[in-house]
PDB file of C-alpha atoms in Angstrom:
ATOM      1  CA  MET F  25      19.962  24.024  -7.637  1.00  0.00           C
ATOM      2  CA  ASN F  26      21.745  20.845  -8.657  1.00  0.00           C
ATOM      3  CA  ALA F  27      20.474  17.272  -8.361  1.00  0.00           C
ATOM      4  CA  GLY F  28      22.263  16.750  -5.035  1.00  0.00           C
ATOM      5  CA  GLU F  29      20.576  19.774  -3.492  1.00  0.00           C
ATOM      6  CA  VAL F  30      17.206  18.667  -4.836  1.00  0.00           C
ATOM      7  CA  MET F  31      17.673  15.244  -3.297  1.00  0.00           C
ATOM      8  CA  MET F  32      18.586  16.855   0.023  1.00  0.00           C
ATOM      9  CA  THR F  33      15.346  18.836  -0.155  1.00  0.00           C
ATOM     10  CA  TYR F  34      13.323  15.657  -0.580  1.00  0.00           C
ATOM     11  CA  ASP F  35      15.437  13.273   1.535  1.00  0.00           C
ATOM     12  CA  ASN F  36      13.365  13.888   4.658  1.00  0.00           C
ATOM     13  CA  GLU F  37      10.117  13.533   2.743  1.00  0.00           C
ATOM     14  CA  PHE F  38      11.400  10.365   1.058  1.00  0.00           C
ATOM     15  CA  ASP F  39      12.466   8.917   4.417  1.00  0.00           C
ATOM     16  CA  THR F  40       9.112   9.761   5.989  1.00  0.00           C
ATOM     17  CA  LEU F  41       7.145   8.257   3.116  1.00  0.00           C
ATOM     18  CA  SER F  42       9.384   5.175   3.149  1.00  0.00           C
ATOM     19  CA  GLN F  43       8.793   4.694   6.877  1.00  0.00           C
ATOM     20  CA  HIS F  44       5.028   5.018   6.447  1.00  0.00           C
ATOM     21  CA  PHE F  45       5.162   2.613   3.510  1.00  0.00           C
ATOM     22  CA  ALA F  46       7.147   0.077   5.546  1.00  0.00           C
ATOM     23  CA  ALA F  47       4.596   0.294   8.368  1.00  0.00           C
ATOM     24  CA  ILE F  48       1.675  -0.221   5.967  1.00  0.00           C
ATOM     25  CA  CYS F  49       3.520  -3.136   4.329  1.00  0.00           C
ATOM     26  CA  ARG F  50       3.969  -4.791   7.738  1.00  0.00           C
ATOM     27  CA  GLU F  51       0.255  -4.329   8.392  1.00  0.00           C
ATOM     28  CA  PHE F  52      -0.508  -5.729   4.918  1.00  0.00           C
ATOM     29  CA  ASP F  53       1.701  -8.791   5.540  1.00  0.00           C
ATOM     30  CA  THR F  54       0.055  -9.457   8.904  1.00  0.00           C
ATOM     31  CA  PHE F  55      -3.378  -9.061   7.341  1.00  0.00           C
ATOM     32  CA  SER F  56      -2.447 -11.435   4.500  1.00  0.00           C
ATOM     33  CA  GLN F  57      -1.155 -14.120   6.839  1.00  0.00           C
ATOM     34  CA  LYS F  58      -4.185 -13.888   9.110  1.00  0.00           C
ATOM     35  CA  SER F  59      -6.663 -13.827   6.219  1.00  0.00           C
ATOM     36  CA  ARG F  60      -5.166 -16.909   4.563  1.00  0.00           C
ATOM     37  CA  GLN F  61      -5.691 -18.829   7.801  1.00  0.00           C
ATOM     38  CA  ASP F  62      -9.230 -17.575   8.401  1.00  0.00           C
ATOM     39  CA  ASN F  63     -12.525 -19.220   7.480  1.00  0.00           C
ATOM     40  CA  LEU F  64     -13.446 -19.884   3.851  1.00  0.00           C
ATOM     41  CA  SER F  65     -15.622 -16.775   3.540  1.00  0.00           C
ATOM     42  CA  ALA F  66     -12.824 -14.537   4.787  1.00  0.00           C
ATOM     43  CA  ARG F  67     -10.334 -16.180   2.411  1.00  0.00           C
ATOM     44  CA  LEU F  68     -12.687 -15.645  -0.526  1.00  0.00           C
ATOM     45  CA  VAL F  69     -13.112 -11.951   0.357  1.00  0.00           C
ATOM     46  CA  TYR F  70      -9.342 -11.649   0.791  1.00  0.00           C
ATOM     47  CA  ASP F  71      -8.776 -13.238  -2.627  1.00  0.00           C
ATOM     48  CA  GLN F  72     -11.140 -10.689  -4.170  1.00  0.00           C
ATOM     49  CA  ASN F  73      -9.114  -7.797  -2.702  1.00  0.00           C
ATOM     50  CA  ILE F  74      -5.527  -9.003  -2.987  1.00  0.00           C
ATOM     51  CA  THR F  75      -5.028  -7.876  -6.594  1.00  0.00           C
ATOM     52  CA  VAL F  76      -6.006  -4.289  -5.808  1.00  0.00           C
ATOM     53  CA  LEU F  77      -3.780  -4.272  -2.724  1.00  0.00           C
ATOM     54  CA  GLN F  78      -0.796  -5.627  -4.649  1.00  0.00           C
ATOM     55  CA  ARG F  79      -1.348  -3.061  -7.402  1.00  0.00           C
ATOM     56  CA  CYS F  80      -1.484  -0.240  -4.839  1.00  0.00           C
ATOM     57  CA  LYS F  81       1.695  -1.520  -3.188  1.00  0.00           C
ATOM     58  CA  GLN F  82       3.488  -1.668  -6.544  1.00  0.00           C
ATOM     59  CA  GLN F  83       2.356   1.865  -7.385  1.00  0.00           C
ATOM     60  CA  VAL F  84       3.841   3.202  -4.132  1.00  0.00           C
ATOM     61  CA  GLU F  85       7.100   1.334  -4.770  1.00  0.00           C
ATOM     62  CA  THR F  86       7.305   2.813  -8.275  1.00  0.00           C
ATOM     63  CA  SER F  87       6.560   6.348  -7.073  1.00  0.00           C
ATOM     64  CA  LEU F  88       9.164   6.092  -4.313  1.00  0.00           C
ATOM     65  CA  SER F  89      11.825   4.804  -6.692  1.00  0.00           C
ATOM     66  CA  HIS F  90      11.071   7.650  -9.132  1.00  0.00           C
ATOM     67  CA  LEU F  91      11.247  10.158  -6.270  1.00  0.00           C
ATOM     68  CA  LYS F  92      14.623   8.787  -5.200  1.00  0.00           C
ATOM     69  CA  ALA F  93      15.931   9.084  -8.772  1.00  0.00           C
ATOM     70  CA  ALA F  94      14.403  12.497  -9.575  1.00  0.00           C
ATOM     71  CA  GLU F  95      16.837  14.860 -11.252  1.00  0.00           C
ATOM     72  CA  ASN F  96      15.238  18.228 -10.579  1.00  0.00           C
ATOM     73  CA  ASP F  97      12.908  19.990  -8.197  1.00  0.00           C
ATOM     74  CA  GLU F  98       9.882  19.809 -10.502  1.00  0.00           C
ATOM     75  CA  MET F  99      10.229  16.054 -10.967  1.00  0.00           C
ATOM     76  CA  SER F 100      10.824  15.594  -7.248  1.00  0.00           C
ATOM     77  CA  ARG F 101       7.654  17.529  -6.413  1.00  0.00           C
ATOM     78  CA  HIS F 102       5.645  15.497  -8.940  1.00  0.00           C
ATOM     79  CA  TYR F 103       6.908  12.144  -7.654  1.00  0.00           C
ATOM     80  CA  TYR F 104       6.558  13.238  -4.034  1.00  0.00           C
ATOM     81  CA  ASP F 105       2.893  14.130  -4.642  1.00  0.00           C
ATOM     82  CA  SER F 106       2.389  10.900  -6.560  1.00  0.00           C
ATOM     83  CA  ALA F 107       3.971   8.835  -3.787  1.00  0.00           C
ATOM     84  CA  LYS F 108       1.819  10.559  -1.161  1.00  0.00           C
ATOM     85  CA  LYS F 109      -1.367   9.894  -3.118  1.00  0.00           C
ATOM     86  CA  SER F 110      -0.381   6.295  -3.845  1.00  0.00           C
ATOM     87  CA  LEU F 111       0.448   5.701  -0.201  1.00  0.00           C
ATOM     88  CA  ALA F 112      -2.898   7.131   0.907  1.00  0.00           C
ATOM     89  CA  ALA F 113      -4.703   4.938  -1.649  1.00  0.00           C
ATOM     90  CA  PHE F 114      -2.802   1.853  -0.452  1.00  0.00           C
ATOM     91  CA  LYS F 115      -3.642   2.605   3.173  1.00  0.00           C
ATOM     92  CA  GLU F 116      -7.320   3.171   2.362  1.00  0.00           C
ATOM     93  CA  SER F 117      -7.534   0.025   0.219  1.00  0.00           C
ATOM     94  CA  LEU F 118      -5.976  -2.005   3.018  1.00  0.00           C
ATOM     95  CA  LYS F 119      -8.409  -0.548   5.535  1.00  0.00           C
ATOM     96  CA  GLN F 120     -11.376  -1.366   3.269  1.00  0.00           C
ATOM     97  CA  ALA F 121     -10.128  -4.911   2.668  1.00  0.00           C
ATOM     98  CA  GLN F 122      -9.638  -5.445   6.414  1.00  0.00           C
ATOM     99  CA  MET F 123     -13.198  -4.311   7.093  1.00  0.00           C
ATOM    100  CA  LYS F 124     -14.580  -6.594   4.376  1.00  0.00           C
ATOM    101  CA  VAL F 125     -12.641  -9.610   5.610  1.00  0.00           C
ATOM    102  CA  SER F 126     -13.545  -8.994   9.247  1.00  0.00           C
ATOM    103  CA  SER F 127     -17.226  -8.754   8.336  1.00  0.00           C
ATOM    104  CA  ALA F 128     -17.167 -11.961   6.251  1.00  0.00           C
ATOM    105  CA  ARG F 129     -19.376 -14.532   7.905  1.00  0.00           C
ATOM    106  CA  PRO F 130     -18.588 -18.216   7.843  1.00  0.00           C
ATOM    107  CA  MET F 131     -20.545 -20.103   5.209  1.00  0.00           C
ATOM    108  CA  PRO F 132     -22.951 -22.739   6.432  1.00  0.00           C
ATOM    109  CA  PRO F 133     -21.679 -26.279   5.777  1.00  0.00           C
ATOM    110  CA  PHE F 134     -24.294 -26.951   3.092  1.00  0.00           C
ATOM    111  CA  PHE F 135     -22.527 -24.466   0.771  1.00  0.00           C
ATOM    112  CA  PHE F 136     -19.363 -26.577   0.652  1.00  0.00           C
TER     113      PHE F 136
END
């Protein structure tokens, strides 16, 4: 099997993962915009989670780019699995951050 055939094997998987990633990125962007405009407590919780979320996003981007450039079936399988795991971790991290931000209570004025 040559590189073109390998890519055809993983094109559908790549497209599916890319679509899921795009949807999670849209959700992440909406969450970021909303959290930056929220109360101080929510912004502080958001700031504590943003680094992890950005790292997860970067990891998915890297895995997807490696999958797209894979030269053989073994590499494609490895990067496909890696991209799937990274995407699941990104989605879970975003979900956890959303729960933390939504449960952040406004600080009483005497803490300012």
